Coordinates of N, CA and C in Angstrom, one line a residue:
Chain A
Q1476 N 9.7 -32.8 -3.9 CA 8.5 -32.5 -3.1 C 8.5 -31.1 -2.7
K1477 N 7.3 -30.4 -2.9 CA 7.2 -29.0 -2.6 C 7.3 -28.8 -1.1
E1478 N 8.0 -27.8 -0.7 CA 8.3 -27.5 0.7 C 8.2 -26.0 0.9
V1479 N 7.7 -25.7 2.1 CA 7.7 -24.3 2.6 C 8.4 -24.3 4.0
E1480 N 9.5 -23.6 4.1 CA 10.3 -23.7 5.3 C 10.2 -22.4 6.1
Q1481 N 10.0 -22.6 7.4 CA 10.0 -21.4 8.3 C 10.8 -21.8 9.6
N1482 N 11.4 -20.9 10.2 CA 12.0 -21.1 11.5 C 10.9 -21.2 12.5
S1483 N 10.9 -22.2 13.3 CA 9.8 -22.4 14.2 C 9.8 -21.4 15.4
G1484 N 11.0 -20.8 15.7 CA 11.1 -19.9 16.8 C 11.1 -20.6 18.1
P1485 N 10.7 -19.9 19.2 CA 10.1 -18.6 19.2 C 11.0 -17.5 18.9
L1486 N 10.4 -16.5 18.2 CA 11.1 -15.2 17.9 C 10.6 -14.2 18.9
S1487 N 11.5 -13.7 19.7 CA 11.1 -12.8 20.8 C 11.6 -11.4 20.4
V1488 N 10.7 -10.4 20.4 CA 11.1 -9.0 20.2 C 10.4 -8.2 21.2
P1489 N 11.1 -7.1 21.6 CA 10.5 -6.2 22.5 C 9.4 -5.4 21.9
E1490 N 8.4 -4.9 22.7 CA 7.3 -4.1 22.2 C 7.9 -2.9 21.5
G1491 N 7.3 -2.6 20.4 CA 7.7 -1.4 19.6 C 8.8 -1.7 18.6
A1492 N 9.4 -2.8 18.6 CA 10.4 -3.2 17.7 C 9.8 -3.7 16.4
I1493 N 10.7 -4.0 15.4 CA 10.3 -4.6 14.2 C 10.5 -6.1 14.3
A1494 N 9.5 -6.9 14.0 CA 9.6 -8.3 13.9 C 9.8 -8.7 12.4
S1495 N 10.7 -9.6 12.2 CA 11.0 -10.0 10.8 C 10.8 -11.5 10.7
L1496 N 9.9 -12.0 9.9 CA 9.6 -13.4 9.8 C 9.9 -13.8 8.4
N1497 N 10.6 -14.9 8.3 CA 11.1 -15.4 7.0 C 10.5 -16.7 6.5
C1498 N 10.5 -16.9 5.2 CA 9.9 -18.1 4.6 C 10.6 -18.4 3.3
T1499 N 11.0 -19.6 3.1 CA 11.5 -20.0 1.8 C 10.7 -21.1 1.2
Y1500 N 10.6 -21.2 -0.1 CA 9.8 -22.2 -0.7 C 10.5 -22.9 -1.9
S1501 N 10.1 -24.1 -2.2 CA 10.9 -24.9 -3.2 C 10.3 -24.9 -4.6
D1502 N 9.0 -24.6 -4.7 CA 8.3 -24.7 -6.0 C 8.5 -23.3 -6.8
R1503 N 9.5 -23.3 -7.7 CA 9.8 -22.1 -8.4 C 8.7 -21.5 -9.3
G1504 N 7.7 -22.4 -9.6 CA 6.6 -21.9 -10.4 C 5.5 -21.2 -9.6
S1505 N 5.6 -21.2 -8.3 CA 4.5 -20.5 -7.4 C 4.5 -19.1 -7.7
Q1506 N 3.3 -18.5 -7.8 CA 3.0 -17.1 -8.1 C 2.3 -16.4 -7.0
S1507 N 1.7 -17.1 -6.0 CA 0.9 -16.5 -5.0 C 1.4 -16.9 -3.6
F1508 N 1.4 -15.9 -2.7 CA 2.0 -16.1 -1.4 C 1.2 -15.4 -0.4
F1509 N 1.1 -16.0 0.8 CA 0.2 -15.5 1.8 C 0.9 -15.6 3.2
W1510 N 0.5 -14.7 4.0 CA 0.8 -14.8 5.5 C -0.5 -14.9 6.3
Y1511 N -0.5 -15.9 7.1 CA -1.6 -16.1 8.1 C -1.1 -15.9 9.5
R1512 N -2.0 -15.4 10.3 CA -1.7 -15.3 11.8 C -2.6 -16.3 12.5
Q1513 N -2.1 -17.1 13.4 CA -2.9 -18.0 14.2 C -2.6 -17.9 15.6
Y1514 N -3.6 -17.4 16.4 CA -3.5 -17.4 17.8 C -3.7 -18.8 18.4
S1515 N -3.2 -19.0 19.5 CA -3.2 -20.3 20.2 C -4.7 -20.8 20.3
G1516 N -5.0 -21.9 19.8 CA -6.4 -22.5 20.0 C -7.4 -21.9 19.0
K1517 N -6.9 -21.1 18.1 CA -7.8 -20.5 17.1 C -7.4 -20.9 15.7
S1518 N -8.2 -20.5 14.7 CA -7.9 -20.9 13.3 C -7.1 -19.8 12.7
P1519 N -6.5 -20.1 11.5 CA -5.6 -19.0 10.9 C -6.5 -17.9 10.3
E1520 N -5.8 -16.7 10.3 CA -6.5 -15.5 9.8 C -5.5 -14.9 8.7
L1521 N -6.1 -14.7 7.5 CA -5.3 -14.1 6.5 C -4.9 -12.7 6.8
I1522 N -3.6 -12.3 6.7 CA -3.2 -10.9 7.0 C -2.6 -10.3 5.8
M1523 N -2.0 -11.0 4.9 CA -1.3 -10.4 3.8 C -1.3 -11.4 2.6
S1524 N -1.4 -10.9 1.4 CA -1.1 -11.7 0.2 C -0.2 -10.9 -0.7
I1525 N 0.7 -11.6 -1.4 CA 1.6 -10.9 -2.3 C 1.8 -11.7 -3.5
Y1526 N 1.9 -11.1 -4.7 CA 2.0 -11.8 -5.9 C 3.1 -11.4 -6.8
S1527 N 3.6 -10.2 -6.5 CA 4.7 -9.6 -7.3 C 6.0 -9.4 -6.5
N1528 N 7.1 -9.4 -7.2 CA 8.4 -9.1 -6.5 C 8.3 -7.7 -5.9
G1529 N 9.0 -7.6 -4.7 CA 9.0 -6.3 -4.1 C 8.3 -6.3 -2.8
D1530 N 7.9 -5.1 -2.3 CA 7.3 -4.9 -1.1 C 5.8 -4.6 -1.2
K1531 N 5.0 -5.0 -0.3 CA 3.6 -4.7 -0.2 C 3.3 -4.3 1.2
E1532 N 2.8 -3.1 1.4 CA 2.6 -2.6 2.8 C 1.1 -2.5 3.1
D1533 N 0.7 -2.9 4.3 CA -0.7 -2.8 4.8 C -0.6 -2.5 6.3
G1534 N -0.8 -1.2 6.6 CA -0.7 -0.8 8.0 C 0.7 -1.1 8.5
R1535 N 0.8 -1.8 9.6 CA 2.1 -2.1 10.3 C 2.8 -3.3 9.6
F1536 N 2.1 -3.9 8.7 CA 2.6 -5.1 8.0 C 3.2 -4.8 6.6
T1537 N 4.4 -5.4 6.4 CA 5.0 -5.3 5.0 C 5.4 -6.7 4.6
A1538 N 4.9 -7.2 3.5 CA 5.3 -8.4 2.9 C 6.3 -8.1 1.8
Q1539 N 7.4 -9.0 1.8 CA 8.4 -8.8 0.8 C 8.6 -10.1 0.0
L1540 N 8.7 -10.0 -1.3 CA 8.8 -11.2 -2.1 C 10.0 -11.1 -3.0
N1541 N 10.7 -12.2 -3.1 CA 11.8 -12.3 -4.1 C 11.8 -13.7 -4.7
K1542 N 11.2 -13.7 -5.9 CA 10.9 -15.0 -6.6 C 12.2 -15.6 -7.0
A1543 N 13.2 -14.8 -7.4 CA 14.5 -15.4 -7.8 C 15.2 -16.1 -6.7
S1544 N 15.1 -15.6 -5.5 CA 15.6 -16.3 -4.3 C 14.7 -17.2 -3.6
Q1545 N 13.4 -17.3 -4.1 CA 12.4 -18.1 -3.6 C 12.2 -17.8 -2.1
Y1546 N 12.0 -16.6 -1.8 CA 12.0 -16.1 -0.4 C 10.9 -15.1 -0.2
V1547 N 10.1 -15.2 0.8 CA 9.1 -14.3 1.2 C 9.2 -14.0 2.6
S1548 N 9.0 -12.7 3.0 CA 9.1 -12.3 4.4 C 8.0 -11.4 4.8
L1549 N 7.8 -11.3 6.1 CA 6.8 -10.4 6.7 C 7.5 -9.6 7.8
L1550 N 7.3 -8.3 7.6 CA 7.8 -7.4 8.7 C 6.6 -6.8 9.4
I1551 N 6.8 -6.8 10.7 CA 5.7 -6.2 11.6 C 6.4 -5.0 12.3
R1552 N 6.0 -3.8 12.0 CA 6.5 -2.6 12.6 C 5.8 -2.3 13.9
D1553 N 6.5 -1.7 14.8 CA 5.8 -1.3 16.1 C 5.1 -2.5 16.7
S1554 N 5.8 -3.5 16.9 CA 5.2 -4.8 17.4 C 4.5 -4.6 18.7
Q1555 N 3.3 -5.2 18.9 CA 2.5 -5.1 20.1 C 2.4 -6.5 20.7
P1556 N 2.1 -6.5 22.0 CA 1.9 -7.8 22.6 C 0.8 -8.6 21.9
S1557 N -0.2 -7.9 21.4 CA -1.3 -8.6 20.7 C -0.9 -9.2 19.4
D1558 N 0.4 -8.9 18.9 CA 0.9 -9.6 17.7 C 1.5 -11.0 18.0
S1559 N 1.6 -11.3 19.3 CA 2.1 -12.6 19.7 C 1.2 -13.7 19.2
A1560 N 1.7 -14.5 18.3 CA 1.0 -15.5 17.7 C 1.9 -16.4 16.8
T1561 N 1.4 -17.4 16.2 CA 2.2 -18.1 15.2 C 1.8 -17.6 13.8
Y1562 N 2.8 -17.3 13.0 CA 2.6 -16.8 11.7 C 3.0 -17.9 10.7
L1563 N 2.0 -18.2 9.8 CA 2.1 -19.2 8.8 C 2.3 -18.6 7.4
C1564 N 3.3 -19.1 6.8 CA 3.6 -18.8 5.4 C 2.9 -19.8 4.5
A1565 N 2.2 -19.4 3.5 CA 1.5 -20.3 2.6 C 1.8 -19.9 1.1
V1566 N 2.0 -20.9 0.3 CA 2.5 -20.8 -1.0 C 1.6 -21.6 -2.0
E1567 N 1.2 -21.0 -3.1 CA 0.4 -21.7 -4.1 C 1.1 -23.0 -4.5
D1568 N 0.3 -24.0 -4.5 CA 0.7 -25.4 -4.8 C 0.5 -25.5 -6.3
V1569 N 1.5 -25.2 -7.1 CA 1.3 -25.2 -8.6 C 1.1 -26.6 -9.1
T1570 N 1.9 -27.6 -8.6 CA 1.9 -28.9 -9.1 C 0.7 -29.7 -8.6
G1571 N 0.2 -29.4 -7.4 CA -0.9 -30.1 -6.8 C -2.2 -29.8 -7.5
G1572 N -2.3 -28.5 -8.0 CA -3.6 -28.1 -8.6 C -4.7 -27.9 -7.6
G1573 N -5.8 -27.6 -8.2 CA -7.0 -27.4 -7.3 C -7.0 -26.2 -6.4
N1574 N -6.2 -25.2 -6.7 CA -6.0 -24.0 -5.9 C -5.5 -24.3 -4.4
K1575 N -4.8 -25.4 -4.3 CA -4.3 -25.7 -2.9 C -3.1 -24.8 -2.5
L1576 N -3.0 -24.7 -1.2 CA -1.8 -24.0 -0.7 C -1.0 -24.9 0.1
T1577 N 0.3 -24.7 0.1 CA 1.2 -25.4 0.9 C 1.6 -24.5 2.1
F1578 N 1.4 -25.0 3.3 CA 1.7 -24.2 4.5 C 3.0 -24.6 5.1
G1579 N 3.7 -23.6 5.6 CA 4.9 -23.9 6.5 C 4.4 -24.2 7.8
T1580 N 5.3 -24.6 8.7 CA 5.0 -25.1 10.0 C 4.7 -23.9 11.0
G1581 N 5.1 -22.7 10.5 CA 4.8 -21.5 11.3 C 6.0 -21.1 12.2
T1582 N 6.0 -19.8 12.4 CA 7.0 -19.2 13.3 C 6.2 -18.6 14.5
Q1583 N 6.6 -19.0 15.7 CA 6.0 -18.4 16.9 C 6.6 -17.1 17.2
L1584 N 5.8 -16.0 17.3 CA 6.3 -14.7 17.6 C 5.9 -14.3 19.0
K1585 N 6.8 -13.9 19.8 CA 6.5 -13.4 21.2 C 6.9 -11.9 21.3
V1586 N 6.0 -11.0 21.5 CA 6.3 -9.6 21.7 C 6.3 -9.4 23.2
E1587 N 7.4 -8.9 23.7 CA 7.5 -8.8 25.2 C 7.5 -7.3 25.6
L1588 N 6.8 -7.1 26.8 CA 6.6 -5.8 27.3 C 8.0 -5.3 27.8
Chain B
G1046 N -15.8 -8.5 4.7 CA -16.2 -9.6 3.8 C -15.4 -10.9 4.1
A1047 N -15.7 -11.9 3.3 CA -15.0 -13.2 3.3 C -15.1 -13.8 4.7
V1048 N -16.3 -14.0 5.1 CA -16.6 -14.7 6.4 C -17.0 -16.1 6.2
V1049 N -16.3 -17.0 7.0 CA -16.6 -18.4 6.9 C -17.0 -18.8 8.3
S1050 N -18.1 -19.5 8.4 CA -18.6 -20.0 9.7 C -18.5 -21.6 9.7
Q1051 N -18.4 -22.1 11.0 CA -18.3 -23.5 11.1 C -19.1 -23.9 12.3
H1052 N -19.8 -25.0 12.2 CA -20.6 -25.5 13.3 C -20.6 -27.0 13.4
P1053 N -20.5 -27.6 14.6 CA -20.3 -26.9 15.9 C -18.9 -26.4 16.2
S1054 N -18.7 -25.6 17.2 CA -17.4 -25.1 17.5 C -16.6 -26.2 18.3
R1055 N -17.4 -27.0 19.1 CA -16.8 -28.0 19.9 C -17.8 -29.1 20.0
V1056 N -17.3 -30.3 20.0 CA -18.2 -31.5 20.1 C -17.4 -32.6 20.8
I1057 N -18.2 -33.3 21.7 CA -17.6 -34.5 22.4 C -18.5 -35.6 22.0
C1058 N -18.0 -36.7 21.5 CA -18.8 -37.8 21.1 C -18.1 -39.1 21.6
K1059 N -18.9 -40.2 21.7 CA -18.5 -41.5 22.1 C -17.8 -42.2 20.9
S1060 N -16.9 -43.0 21.2 CA -16.2 -43.8 20.2 C -17.2 -44.7 19.5
G1061 N -17.1 -44.7 18.1 CA -18.0 -45.5 17.3 C -19.2 -44.7 16.7
T1062 N -19.4 -43.5 17.2 CA -20.4 -42.6 16.7 C -19.9 -41.8 15.5
S1063 N -20.8 -41.1 14.8 CA -20.4 -40.2 13.7 C -20.7 -38.8 14.1
V1064 N -19.9 -37.9 13.5 CA -20.1 -36.5 13.8 C -20.0 -35.7 12.5
K1065 N -21.0 -34.8 12.3 CA -21.0 -33.9 11.1 C -20.6 -32.5 11.5
I1066 N -19.7 -32.0 10.7 CA -19.3 -30.6 10.8 C -19.7 -29.8 9.6
E1067 N -20.3 -28.6 9.8 CA -20.7 -27.8 8.7 C -19.8 -26.6 8.5
C1068 N -19.6 -26.3 7.3 CA -18.8 -25.1 6.9 C -19.5 -24.3 5.9
R1069 N -19.7 -23.0 6.2 CA -20.5 -22.1 5.4 C -19.7 -20.8 5.0
S1070 N -19.8 -20.4 3.8 CA -19.3 -19.1 3.4 C -20.5 -18.2 3.5
L1071 N -20.3 -17.1 4.3 CA -21.5 -16.3 4.6 C -21.7 -15.2 3.6
D1072 N -20.7 -14.7 3.0 CA -20.8 -13.5 2.2 C -20.2 -13.6 0.8
F1073 N -19.9 -14.8 0.4 CA -19.4 -15.0 -0.9 C -19.6 -16.5 -1.3
Q1074 N -19.6 -16.7 -2.6 CA -19.7 -18.1 -3.1 C -18.4 -18.7 -3.2
A1075 N -18.3 -19.9 -2.6 CA -17.0 -20.6 -2.5 C -17.0 -21.7 -3.6
T1076 N -16.1 -21.4 -4.6 CA -16.0 -22.5 -5.6 C -15.3 -23.7 -5.0
T1077 N -14.4 -23.5 -4.1 CA -13.7 -24.6 -3.5 C -13.6 -24.4 -2.0
M1078 N -13.8 -25.5 -1.3 CA -13.6 -25.5 0.1 C -12.6 -26.6 0.5
F1079 N -11.9 -26.3 1.6 CA -10.8 -27.2 2.0 C -11.1 -27.6 3.4
W1080 N -10.7 -28.9 3.7 CA -10.8 -29.3 5.1 C -9.4 -29.7 5.6
Y1081 N -9.1 -29.1 6.8 CA -7.8 -29.3 7.4 C -8.0 -30.0 8.8
R1082 N -6.9 -30.6 9.3 CA -6.9 -31.1 10.6 C -5.6 -30.6 11.3
Q1083 N -5.7 -30.2 12.5 CA -4.5 -29.7 13.2 C -4.4 -30.3 14.6
F1084 N -3.3 -31.1 14.9 CA -3.1 -31.6 16.2 C -2.3 -30.6 17.0
P1085 N -2.4 -30.7 18.3 CA -1.8 -29.6 19.2 C -0.3 -29.4 18.8
K1086 N 0.0 -28.1 18.7 CA 1.4 -27.7 18.4 C 1.9 -28.2 17.1
K1087 N 1.0 -28.7 16.2 CA 1.5 -29.2 14.9 C 0.9 -28.3 13.8
S1088 N 1.5 -28.5 12.6 CA 1.0 -27.6 11.5 C -0.3 -28.1 10.9
L1089 N -0.9 -27.3 10.1 CA -2.1 -27.6 9.4 C -1.9 -28.8 8.5
M1090 N -2.8 -29.7 8.4 CA -2.7 -30.8 7.5 C -3.9 -30.8 6.6
L1091 N -3.7 -30.7 5.3 CA -4.9 -30.7 4.4 C -5.4 -32.1 4.3
M1092 N -6.7 -32.2 4.5 CA -7.3 -33.6 4.4 C -7.9 -33.8 3.0
A1093 N -8.6 -32.7 2.5 CA -9.3 -32.9 1.2 C -9.7 -31.6 0.7
T1094 N -10.0 -31.6 -0.6 CA -10.5 -30.4 -1.3 C -11.8 -30.7 -1.9
S1095 N -12.8 -29.8 -1.7 CA -14.1 -30.1 -2.3 C -14.6 -29.0 -3.2
N1096 N -15.1 -29.4 -4.3 CA -15.7 -28.4 -5.2 C -17.2 -28.7 -5.3
E1097 N -18.0 -27.6 -5.4 CA -19.5 -27.8 -5.4 C -19.9 -28.7 -6.5
G1098 N -20.7 -29.7 -6.1 CA -21.3 -30.6 -7.1 C -20.4 -31.7 -7.6
S1099 N -19.2 -31.8 -7.0 CA -18.3 -32.9 -7.5 C -17.7 -33.6 -6.3
K1100 N -17.2 -34.8 -6.5 CA -16.6 -35.5 -5.4 C -15.3 -34.8 -4.9
A1101 N -15.1 -35.0 -3.6 CA -14.0 -34.4 -3.0 C -12.7 -35.1 -3.4
T1102 N -11.6 -34.4 -3.4 CA -10.3 -35.0 -3.7 C -9.5 -35.1 -2.4
Y1103 N -9.2 -36.3 -2.0 CA -8.6 -36.5 -0.7 C -7.0 -36.6 -0.8
E1104 N -6.4 -36.1 0.2 CA -4.9 -36.2 0.3 C -4.5 -37.6 0.6
Q1105 N -3.3 -37.9 0.2 CA -2.8 -39.2 0.4 C -2.8 -39.5 1.9
G1106 N -3.3 -40.7 2.2 CA -3.3 -41.2 3.6 C -4.6 -40.8 4.3
V1107 N -5.5 -40.1 3.7 CA -6.8 -39.7 4.3 C -7.8 -40.7 3.8
E1108 N -8.5 -41.4 4.7 CA -9.5 -42.4 4.3 C -10.8 -41.7 3.9
K1109 N -11.1 -41.8 2.7 CA -12.3 -41.2 2.2 C -13.6 -41.8 2.7
D1110 N -13.6 -43.0 3.1 CA -14.8 -43.7 3.6 C -15.0 -43.3 5.1
K1111 N -14.0 -42.8 5.7 CA -14.1 -42.4 7.1 C -14.4 -40.9 7.2
F1112 N -13.9 -40.1 6.3 CA -14.1 -38.7 6.4 C -14.9 -38.4 5.1
L1113 N -16.2 -38.3 5.3 CA -17.1 -38.1 4.2 C -17.4 -36.6 4.0
I1114 N -17.1 -36.1 2.8 CA -17.3 -34.7 2.5 C -18.3 -34.5 1.4
N1115 N -19.2 -33.6 1.7 CA -20.3 -33.2 0.7 C -20.3 -31.7 0.5
H1116 N -20.3 -31.3 -0.7 CA -20.2 -29.9 -1.0 C -21.5 -29.6 -1.9
A1117 N -22.6 -29.5 -1.2 CA -23.9 -29.4 -1.8 C -24.2 -28.1 -2.5
S1118 N -23.6 -27.1 -2.1 CA -23.9 -25.8 -2.7 C -22.6 -24.9 -2.7
L1119 N -22.7 -23.7 -3.3 CA -21.6 -22.9 -3.3 C -21.3 -22.2 -2.0
T1120 N -22.1 -22.5 -1.0 CA -21.9 -21.8 0.3 C -21.8 -22.9 1.5
L1121 N -21.9 -24.1 1.2 CA -22.0 -25.1 2.2 C -21.2 -26.4 1.9
S1122 N -20.3 -26.8 2.8 CA -19.6 -28.1 2.7 C -19.7 -28.7 4.1
T1123 N -19.9 -30.0 4.1 CA -19.9 -30.8 5.3 C -18.9 -31.9 5.4
L1124 N -18.4 -32.1 6.6 CA -17.4 -33.2 6.8 C -18.0 -34.1 7.9
T1125 N -18.2 -35.3 7.6 CA -18.7 -36.3 8.5 C -17.6 -37.3 8.9
V1126 N -17.3 -37.3 10.2 CA -16.3 -38.2 10.7 C -17.1 -39.5 11.1
T1127 N -16.9 -40.5 10.4 CA -17.7 -41.7 10.7 C -17.0 -42.7 11.6
S1128 N -17.7 -43.4 12.5 CA -17.2 -44.3 13.4 C -15.9 -43.7 14.1
A1129 N -16.1 -42.6 14.7 CA -15.0 -41.8 15.3 C -14.3 -42.6 16.4
H1130 N -13.0 -42.5 16.5 CA -12.2 -43.1 17.5 C -11.4 -42.0 18.2
P1131 N -10.9 -42.3 19.4 CA -10.1 -41.3 20.2 C -9.0 -40.7 19.4
E1132 N -8.4 -41.4 18.5 CA -7.3 -40.9 17.7 C -7.8 -39.8 16.6
D1133 N -9.1 -39.8 16.4 CA -9.6 -38.8 15.5 C -9.8 -37.4 16.3
S1134 N -9.6 -37.4 17.5 CA -9.7 -36.2 18.3 C -8.7 -35.2 17.8
S1135 N -9.2 -34.0 17.4 CA -8.3 -33.0 16.8 C -9.1 -31.7 16.5
F1136 N -8.4 -30.8 16.0 CA -9.0 -29.5 15.6 C -9.3 -29.5 14.1
Y1137 N -10.5 -29.5 13.7 CA -10.9 -29.6 12.3 C -11.2 -28.2 11.8
I1138 N -10.6 -27.7 10.7 CA -10.8 -26.4 10.2 C -11.1 -26.4 8.8
C1139 N -12.1 -25.7 8.4 CA -12.4 -25.6 6.9 C -12.0 -24.2 6.4
S1140 N -11.8 -24.2 5.2 CA -11.5 -22.9 4.5 C -12.2 -22.8 3.2
A1141 N -12.4 -21.6 2.7 CA -13.2 -21.4 1.5 C -12.4 -20.4 0.6
E1142 N -12.5 -20.7 -0.7 CA -11.8 -19.9 -1.7 C -12.8 -19.6 -2.8
G1143 N -12.9 -18.3 -3.1 CA -14.0 -17.8 -3.9 C -13.7 -17.6 -5.3
G1144 N -12.4 -17.6 -5.7 CA -12.2 -17.2 -7.1 C -10.8 -17.7 -7.6
D1145 N -10.1 -16.9 -8.3 CA -8.8 -17.3 -8.8 C -7.7 -16.7 -8.0
S1146 N -7.9 -16.1 -6.9 CA -6.9 -15.5 -6.2 C -6.1 -16.4 -5.3
Y1147 N -6.5 -17.6 -5.0 CA -5.9 -18.6 -4.1 C -6.0 -18.2 -2.7
E1148 N -6.7 -17.0 -2.4 CA -6.8 -16.6 -1.0 C -7.9 -17.6 -0.3
Q1149 N -7.4 -18.2 0.8 CA -8.3 -19.0 1.5 C -8.7 -18.3 2.8
Y1150 N -10.0 -18.4 3.2 CA -10.5 -17.8 4.4 C -11.0 -18.9 5.3
F1151 N -10.5 -18.9 6.5 CA -10.7 -20.0 7.4 C -12.0 -19.8 8.3
G1152 N -12.7 -20.9 8.5 CA -13.7 -20.9 9.6 C -13.0 -21.0 10.9
P1153 N -13.8 -20.8 12.0 CA -13.2 -20.7 13.3 C -12.8 -22.1 13.9
G1154 N -13.1 -23.2 13.2 CA -12.6 -24.5 13.6 C -13.6 -25.2 14.5
T1155 N -13.5 -26.5 14.5 CA -14.3 -27.4 15.4 C -13.4 -28.3 16.1
R1156 N -13.5 -28.2 17.4 CA -12.6 -29.1 18.3 C -13.4 -30.4 18.6
L1157 N -12.9 -31.5 18.1 CA -13.6 -32.8 18.3 C -12.8 -33.6 19.3
T1158 N -13.6 -34.0 20.3 CA -13.0 -35.0 21.3 C -13.9 -36.2 21.3
V1159 N -13.2 -37.3 21.1 CA -13.8 -38.6 21.0 C -13.5 -39.4 22.3
T1160 N -14.4 -39.8 23.1 CA -14.2 -40.5 24.3 C -14.3 -42.0 24.2

């Protein structure tokens, strides 16, 4: 059964620090990976997508992908209190078809002043 | 770009009634739309996948006769919760995917309360 695993947290970091969020997945054939941010009571918002091994940077966010290790991570530099949210890792569901994504349960990030 | 709207944002209904939720992609054509449900402090649960002009594909355990999905155009999908009961109270969220990238863009969600 396809799985996407995340540490539920909460992960607490001080303001200005780097937050590191990790995700592992079971479906070795997956090629597309996404990070979503979800504030409490709101719907998820796409913040990063990554398709190739290595790093992809967008502003303060860096996504890292290692397909051999089936591992994807998200780094948030200069963390701000507004970054406090739940971060969802999503992976292409290759076997399920229909362009579905499999979501992890999310990691709650708390950025403290 | 990639804006998805949902209506209504919040609805309260009596047990036994039906509720329709609309999901629209505002600035792109959505080949596929997805309907999710999320209970408090729980993860997203995919209910069904809908493609324009064809029947929706429901996930295991989701009653297709209770959760009616219509994807009438490339920009509109609707979810109707029929004969709603208090246990159907949840946060219903749609998403839309416009091409081959697998990127899904979520609507703001509809909070349903059944009394």
